[in-house]
Coordinates of C-alpha atoms and ligand atoms in Angstrom, one line a residue:
X18 CA 2.9 17.5 13.7
X19 CA 3.7 15.1 16.5
X20 CA 1.2 12.3 16.8
X21 CA 0.4 10.4 13.7
X22 CA -2.7 8.1 13.4
X23 CA -1.6 5.6 10.8
X24 CA -4.5 3.5 9.7
X25 CA -3.8 0.1 8.1
X26 CA -0.4 0.1 9.7
X27 CA -0.4 -3.7 10.0
X28 CA -0.6 -4.2 6.2
X29 CA 2.3 -4.2 3.6
X30 CA 2.9 -0.5 3.0
X31 CA 1.5 0.6 6.4
X32 CA 3.9 -1.6 8.4
X33 CA 6.9 -0.4 6.3
X34 CA 5.7 3.2 6.8
X35 CA 5.4 2.8 10.6
X36 CA 9.0 1.7 10.8
X37 CA 10.1 4.3 8.3
X38 CA 8.6 7.0 10.5
X39 CA 10.1 5.6 13.8
X40 CA 13.5 5.4 12.1
X41 CA 13.5 8.7 10.3
X42 CA 11.5 11.2 12.4
X43 CA 10.6 12.0 16.0
X44 CA 6.9 11.5 15.5
X45 CA 4.8 9.1 17.6
X46 CA 2.8 6.6 15.7
X47 CA -0.6 5.1 16.7
X48 CA -1.3 2.2 14.4
X49 CA -5.1 1.9 13.9
X50 CA -5.9 -1.4 12.1
X51 CA -8.9 -3.8 12.0
X52 CA -6.6 -6.7 11.3
X53 CA -8.4 -8.1 8.2
X54 CA -6.8 -11.0 6.4
X55 CA -4.2 -8.5 5.1
X56 CA -3.2 -7.2 8.6
X57 CA -0.3 -9.0 10.2
X58 CA 1.1 -7.6 13.4
X59 CA 4.1 -9.9 13.0
X60 CA 5.3 -7.4 10.4
X61 CA 5.9 -5.0 13.4
X62 CA 7.2 -7.5 16.0
X63 CA 10.6 -5.8 16.0
X64 CA 9.2 -2.4 17.1
X65 CA 6.1 -3.4 19.0
X66 CA 7.7 -2.3 22.3
X67 CA 9.0 1.0 21.0
X68 CA 7.8 3.7 23.3
X69 CA 6.8 6.0 20.4
X70 CA 4.5 3.2 19.0
X71 CA 1.1 2.0 20.0
X72 CA -1.4 -0.4 18.4
X73 CA -5.2 0.0 18.4
X74 CA -7.3 -2.8 16.9
X75 CA -10.3 -1.1 15.4
X76 CA -12.3 -0.4 12.3
X77 CA -12.0 3.0 10.4
X78 CA -15.8 2.8 9.8
X79 CA -16.4 2.9 13.5
X80 CA -16.6 6.7 14.3
X81 CA -16.7 6.3 18.1
X82 CA -13.4 4.3 18.0
X83 CA -11.8 6.8 15.7
X84 CA -12.8 9.7 17.9
X85 CA -11.7 8.0 21.1
X86 CA -8.3 7.2 19.6
X87 CA -7.8 10.7 18.4
X88 CA -8.8 12.2 21.8
X89 CA -6.8 9.7 23.9
X90 CA -3.6 10.1 21.9
X91 CA -3.8 13.8 21.1
X92 CA -3.6 13.0 17.3
X93 CA -2.9 15.9 15.0
X94 CA -2.4 14.0 11.7
X95 CA -4.0 11.1 9.9
X96 CA -2.3 9.0 7.2
X97 CA -4.9 6.7 5.8
X98 CA -3.5 3.4 4.4
X99 CA -6.5 1.3 5.6
X100 CA -8.1 -0.3 2.6
X101 CA -9.2 -3.4 0.8
X102 CA -6.4 -3.5 -1.7
X103 CA -6.5 -6.5 -4.0
X104 CA -8.1 -6.1 -7.5
X105 CA -8.9 -9.8 -7.8
X106 CA -10.8 -9.8 -4.6
X107 CA -12.8 -6.7 -5.6
X108 CA -13.9 -8.6 -8.7
X109 CA -15.2 -11.4 -6.6
X110 CA -17.1 -9.0 -4.3
X111 CA -17.0 -5.2 -4.2
X112 CA -19.0 -4.6 -1.0
X113 CA -16.1 -4.5 1.5
X114 CA -14.2 -2.3 -0.9
X115 CA -16.9 0.3 -0.8
X116 CA -17.5 0.0 2.9
X117 CA -13.8 0.4 4.0
X118 CA -12.4 2.4 1.1
X119 CA -15.2 4.9 0.7
X120 CA -17.3 4.9 3.9
X121 CA -14.2 4.4 6.1
X122 CA -12.5 7.4 4.5
X123 CA -15.6 9.5 5.0
X124 CA -15.6 8.6 8.7
X125 CA -11.9 9.6 9.1
X126 CA -12.5 12.8 7.2
X127 CA -15.4 13.7 9.5
X128 CA -13.3 13.0 12.6
X129 CA -10.4 15.0 11.2
X130 CA -12.8 17.9 10.6
X131 CA -14.3 17.7 14.1
X132 CA -11.0 17.6 15.9
X133 CA -9.5 20.2 13.5
X134 CA -6.5 18.1 12.7
X135 CA -3.4 19.7 11.1
X136 CA -3.1 17.2 8.2
X137 CA -5.1 14.4 6.5
X138 CA -3.1 12.4 4.0
X139 CA -5.0 9.9 1.8
X140 CA -2.8 7.2 0.4
X141 CA -4.3 6.6 -3.0
X142 CA -3.2 4.8 -6.1
X143 CA -2.4 5.4 -9.8
X144 CA -5.1 2.9 -10.6
X145 CA -7.7 5.7 -10.2
X146 CA -6.5 7.0 -13.6
X147 CA -7.5 3.9 -15.4
X148 CA -5.4 2.3 -18.2
X149 CA -2.8 3.8 -20.6
X150 CA -2.2 2.9 -24.2
X151 CA 0.7 0.4 -24.5
X152 CA 2.0 1.7 -27.8
X153 CA 2.9 5.3 -26.7
X154 CA 5.4 5.2 -23.9
X155 CA 5.5 9.0 -23.8
X156 CA 2.1 9.1 -22.2
X157 CA 2.0 8.7 -18.5
X158 CA -0.4 9.6 -15.7
X159 CA 0.0 13.1 -14.4
X160 CA -2.0 14.7 -11.6
X161 CA -4.2 16.3 -14.2
X162 CA -5.1 13.0 -15.9
X163 CA -8.9 12.5 -15.4
X164 CA -10.0 9.8 -13.1
X165 CA -11.2 6.8 -15.1
X166 CA -11.0 3.8 -12.8
X167 CA -11.9 0.4 -14.2
X168 CA -12.0 -2.1 -11.3
X169 CA -14.2 -2.1 -8.2
X170 CA -11.0 -1.6 -6.2
X171 CA -9.8 1.4 -8.1
X172 CA -13.3 2.9 -8.3
X173 CA -13.7 2.7 -4.5
X174 CA -10.3 4.4 -4.2
X175 CA -11.4 7.1 -6.7
X176 CA -14.5 7.6 -4.6
X177 CA -12.4 8.2 -1.5
X178 CA -10.2 10.6 -3.4
X179 CA -13.2 12.7 -4.5
X180 CA -14.4 12.8 -0.9
X181 CA -11.0 14.1 0.2
X182 CA -11.2 16.7 -2.5
X183 CA -14.7 17.7 -1.3
X184 CA -13.6 18.1 2.3
X185 CA -10.8 20.4 1.2
X186 CA -13.0 22.5 -1.0
X187 CA -16.1 22.5 1.2
X188 CA -14.6 22.4 4.7
X189 CA -11.1 23.7 4.2
X190 CA -9.7 20.5 5.7
X191 CA -5.9 20.3 5.2
X192 CA -6.1 17.3 2.9
X193 CA -3.3 15.8 0.8
X194 CA -3.5 12.9 -1.7
X195 CA -0.7 10.7 -2.9
X196 CA -1.1 8.4 -5.9
X197 CA 1.6 5.8 -6.1
X198 CA 2.3 3.1 -8.6
X199 CA 2.7 -0.7 -7.8
X200 CA 4.9 -1.2 -4.7
X201 CA 7.2 -4.2 -4.0
X202 CA 9.3 -5.1 -1.0
X203 CA 9.3 -7.0 2.4
X204 CA 6.0 -8.0 4.0
X205 CA 3.9 -7.8 0.9
X206 CA 1.0 -10.3 1.1
X207 CA 1.6 -13.3 -1.2
X208 CA -1.5 -12.7 -3.2
X209 CA 0.2 -9.8 -5.1
X210 CA 2.3 -10.6 -8.2
X211 CA 5.9 -10.3 -6.9
X212 CA 5.6 -12.2 -3.6
X213 CA 3.2 -14.7 -5.1
X214 CA 5.7 -15.5 -7.9
X215 CA 8.7 -15.7 -5.5
X216 CA 6.8 -18.1 -3.2
X217 CA 5.6 -20.3 -6.0
X218 CA 9.1 -20.3 -7.7
X219 CA 10.7 -21.4 -4.4
X220 CA 8.2 -24.2 -4.0
X221 CA 8.5 -25.3 -7.7
X222 CA 4.8 -24.6 -8.3
X223 CA 3.1 -23.3 -11.5
X224 CA 3.3 -19.5 -11.9
X225 CA 0.0 -18.2 -13.2
X226 CA 0.4 -15.3 -15.6
X227 CA -2.8 -13.6 -16.6
X228 CA -3.6 -13.2 -20.3
X229 CA -0.6 -12.7 -22.6
X230 CA 1.6 -11.4 -19.8
X231 CA 2.1 -8.1 -21.6
X232 CA 0.3 -5.9 -19.1
X233 CA 2.7 -3.2 -17.8
X234 CA 3.1 -2.0 -14.3
X235 CA 5.5 0.7 -12.9
X236 CA 7.2 -0.7 -9.9
X237 CA 8.5 1.2 -6.9
X238 CA 10.4 -0.1 -3.8
X239 CA 8.2 0.3 -0.8
X240 CA 10.6 2.5 1.2
X241 CA 10.6 5.0 -1.7
X242 CA 6.8 5.2 -1.4
X243 CA 7.2 5.8 2.4
X244 CA 9.8 8.6 1.8
X245 CA 7.4 10.2 -0.8
X246 CA 4.5 10.1 1.6
X247 CA 6.6 11.8 4.3
X248 CA 7.8 14.5 1.9
X249 CA 4.2 15.2 1.0
X250 CA 3.1 15.2 4.6
X251 CA 5.9 17.7 5.6
X252 CA 6.1 19.9 2.5
X253 CA 3.0 19.3 0.3
X254 CA 0.5 22.0 -0.5
X255 CA -2.9 21.4 1.1
X256 CA -5.6 20.3 -1.4
X257 CA -3.0 19.0 -3.8
X258 CA -2.4 15.6 -5.4
X259 CA 1.1 14.1 -5.7
X260 CA 1.9 11.2 -8.0
X261 CA 4.7 8.9 -6.8
X262 CA 6.4 6.4 -9.1
X263 CA 9.7 4.9 -10.0
X264 CA 9.9 5.4 -13.8
X265 CA 10.2 1.7 -14.0
X266 CA 7.8 0.0 -16.4
X267 CA 7.9 -3.8 -16.7
X268 CA 5.8 -6.3 -18.6
X269 CA 4.4 -8.9 -16.1
X270 CA 6.0 -11.8 -18.0
X271 CA 9.4 -10.1 -17.8
X272 CA 9.1 -9.7 -14.0
X273 CA 8.2 -13.3 -13.6
X274 CA 11.2 -14.4 -15.8
X275 CA 13.5 -12.1 -13.8
X276 CA 12.3 -13.6 -10.5
X277 CA 13.0 -17.1 -11.8
X278 CA 16.4 -16.1 -13.1
X279 CA 17.4 -14.5 -9.8
X280 CA 16.2 -17.6 -7.9
X281 CA 18.1 -19.9 -10.3
X282 CA 14.9 -21.6 -11.4
X283 CA 13.8 -22.7 -14.9
X284 CA 11.0 -21.1 -16.8
X285 CA 9.0 -24.3 -17.4
X286 CA 6.5 -23.6 -14.7
X287 CA 5.2 -20.4 -16.2
X288 CA 1.6 -21.0 -17.1
X289 CA -0.6 -18.5 -19.0
X290 CA -4.1 -18.5 -17.4
X291 CA -7.4 -16.8 -18.2
X292 CA -7.1 -13.0 -18.1
X293 CA -8.5 -10.9 -15.2
X294 CA -11.8 -9.3 -16.3
X295 CA -11.3 -5.6 -17.1
X296 CA -7.5 -6.0 -16.7
X297 CA -5.9 -2.6 -17.1
X298 CA -3.2 -2.8 -19.7
X299 CA -0.6 -0.3 -18.7
X300 CA 0.2 2.0 -15.7
X301 CA 3.0 4.5 -15.8
X302 CA 3.5 7.5 -13.5
X303 CA 4.9 10.9 -14.2
X304 CA 6.5 11.9 -10.9
X305 CA 7.9 15.2 -12.0
X306 CA 5.7 17.2 -9.6
X307 CA 6.9 15.6 -6.4
X308 CA 10.5 15.6 -7.7
X309 CA 10.5 19.2 -8.7
X310 CA 8.4 20.8 -6.0
X311 CA 9.3 18.7 -3.0
X312 CA 12.8 17.4 -4.0
X313 CA 11.7 13.7 -3.6
X314 CA 13.6 11.0 -5.6
X315 CA 13.6 7.2 -5.3
X316 CA 16.6 5.8 -3.5
X317 CA 16.4 2.3 -4.9
X318 CA 17.0 1.3 -8.5
X319 CA 15.0 -1.7 -9.6
X320 CA 17.9 -4.3 -9.9
X321 CA 18.9 -3.5 -6.3
X322 CA 15.3 -3.4 -5.0
X323 CA 14.2 -6.7 -6.5
X324 CA 17.3 -8.5 -5.3
X325 CA 16.8 -7.1 -1.8
X326 CA 13.2 -8.2 -1.9
X327 CA 14.0 -11.7 -3.2
X328 CA 16.6 -12.1 -0.5
X329 CA 14.1 -11.0 2.1
X330 CA 11.6 -13.6 1.1
X331 CA 14.4 -16.2 1.1
X332 CA 15.5 -15.2 4.6
X333 CA 11.9 -14.9 5.9
X334 CA 10.3 -18.1 4.6
X335 CA 8.7 -18.6 8.0
X336 CA 6.9 -15.3 7.6
X337 CA 5.2 -16.1 4.3
X338 CA 4.6 -19.8 5.1
X339 CA 2.7 -18.7 8.2
X340 CA 0.7 -16.3 6.0
X341 CA -0.1 -19.1 3.5
X342 CA -1.1 -21.6 6.2
X343 CA -3.2 -19.0 8.1
X344 CA -1.1 -19.4 11.3
X345 CA -0.4 -15.6 11.1
X346 CA -4.0 -15.0 12.1
X347 CA -3.2 -16.2 15.6
X348 CA -0.4 -13.7 16.2
X349 CA -2.6 -11.0 17.7
X350 CA -4.3 -13.3 20.2
X351 CA -1.1 -15.0 21.2
X352 CA 1.0 -11.8 21.7
X353 CA -1.6 -9.2 22.7
X354 CA -4.1 -11.3 24.7
X355 CA -2.8 -9.7 28.0
X356 CA -3.4 -6.3 26.5
X357 CA -6.9 -7.1 25.2
X358 CA -9.4 -5.4 27.5
Ligands
LIG425 P1 -2.7 -4.2 2.5 O1 -3.9 -4.9 1.9 O2 -1.4 -5.0 2.6 O3 -3.1 -3.6 3.9 C1 -4.3 -3.0 4.3 C2 -4.3 -2.8 5.8 O4 -5.6 -2.1 6.1 C3 -4.4 -4.2 6.5 O5 -3.5 -4.1 7.6 C4 -5.8 -4.3 7.0 O6 -6.0 -5.0 8.2 C5 -6.2 -2.8 7.2 N1 -7.6 -2.6 7.1 C6 -8.5 -3.0 6.1 N2 -9.7 -2.6 6.3 C7 -9.7 -1.8 7.5 C8 -10.7 -1.1 8.2 N3 -11.9 -1.1 7.9 N4 -10.3 -0.5 9.4 C9 -9.0 -0.5 9.7 N5 -8.0 -1.2 9.1 C10 -8.4 -1.8 8.0 O7 -2.6 -2.9 1.6 P2 -1.2 -2.2 1.0 O8 -0.8 -2.9 -0.2 O9 -0.3 -2.0 2.1 O10 -1.8 -0.8 0.6 C11 -2.0 0.2 1.6 C12 -2.6 1.4 0.9 O11 -1.8 1.9 -0.2 C13 -4.0 1.1 0.3 O12 -4.8 2.2 0.6 C14 -3.8 1.0 -1.2 O13 -4.9 1.4 -1.9 C15 -2.6 2.0 -1.4 N6 -1.7 1.6 -2.5 C16 -1.2 0.4 -2.6 C17 -0.2 0.1 -3.6 C18 0.4 -1.3 -3.7 O14 1.1 -1.5 -4.7 N7 0.2 -2.2 -2.8 C19 0.1 1.1 -4.5 C20 -0.5 2.3 -4.4 C21 -1.4 2.6 -3.3
LIG426 P1 -1.3 -7.2 -8.6 O1 0.0 -7.5 -7.8 O2 -2.5 -7.9 -8.2 O3 -1.4 -5.6 -8.6 P2 -2.4 -4.7 -9.5 O4 -3.5 -5.5 -10.1 O5 -3.0 -3.8 -8.5 O6 -1.6 -4.0 -10.5 O7 -1.0 -7.6 -10.1 C1 0.1 -7.0 -10.9 C2 0.0 -7.5 -12.3 O8 0.2 -8.9 -12.3 C3 -1.4 -7.3 -12.9 O9 -1.3 -6.9 -14.3 C4 -2.0 -8.6 -12.8 C5 -0.9 -9.6 -12.9 N1 -1.0 -10.8 -12.2 C6 -0.7 -12.1 -12.8 O10 -0.4 -12.1 -14.0 N2 -0.8 -13.2 -12.1 C7 -1.1 -13.2 -10.8 O11 -1.2 -14.3 -10.2 C8 -1.4 -12.0 -10.1 C9 -1.7 -12.0 -8.7 C10 -1.3 -10.8 -10.8

């Protein structure tokens, strides 16, 4: 493994992963990203001139672009982060989710097969398993839990997972799937719970908590997800699924209160709003397989991770203010215009 094609590398986890790989391995990284609203090359401004890094602006649904990029860069491995990733958006419209998450994955799988790549790693989510009962904390998602996705987002990810499984079984493609719980950390788009609440708290705005605030998510610091993916890539068994999670369940309302406390803000602005339709009640991951078989363990405990994250959003107000104003959309044209052919 030498040349990684990282799709969706301009997004939240993808950009953290690109840096993780450059800092912790010798691999070259080709970041292949369409730059949808969620793609922000400013996330990578500090490494954009690294000689082991290259950016290609393209769509994973475009087979010719994918093939050309594989050929030109001697790609031997694909790590697929590219996706529409926000549940609320998938409720407003599911089409893009099916196109990118399902069709795009199929295009990548076909290209991996044609070029006989050494590895194909699909970055999936614990949301494909559906929702857990909230009253029995001993039940968690294992790799054997049946797929029972409930949102258009998670269903499109489940569709992609099944295609990956099919290419392993039918074509013997060396496929690996990771299913991680909710991530938090630097560069997360402020439409997701934690960065949205940090931004609103700093600005003294109302903090919209869906339903009764008692939905449970299992939070993992983004670098720990990146180390888990690398462990699976280097040591995982082809055809296998690996859950990745932090054993760190929180009620949404408690996360919001913690953020306010750490920012020294009062709780008055917490506002309970209409629930998300089909809102999954609880996610919780059993990570024993990746821990026991591959020796992976999270490095960050939640108190440290959340403080680091809040500090990052405090220190990088410019970053999220540009995202919120839409100015970030001009970054590519401004900084890459000379390279656009
Ligand atoms: P994100 O929305 O921040 O980033 C997605 C990236 O994919 C963006 O850079 C976007 O431009 C790119 N993209 C979208 N459509 C594309 C296309 N057709 N072609 C090329 N690039 C395209 O997402 P994220 O939160 O970083 O999640 C990354 C992956 O991890 C997703 O596959 C998601 O399902 C999975 N995941 C996310 C979480 C989480 O908590 N965020 C947890 C588990 C798994
Ligand atoms: P989100 O970050 O959208 O991730 P996911 O839905 O993929 O788990 O939401 C995390 C939890 O926070 C989820 O239970 C929905 C809830 N939530 C709110 O209560 N208010 C909000 O404004 C958002 C964006 C999410």
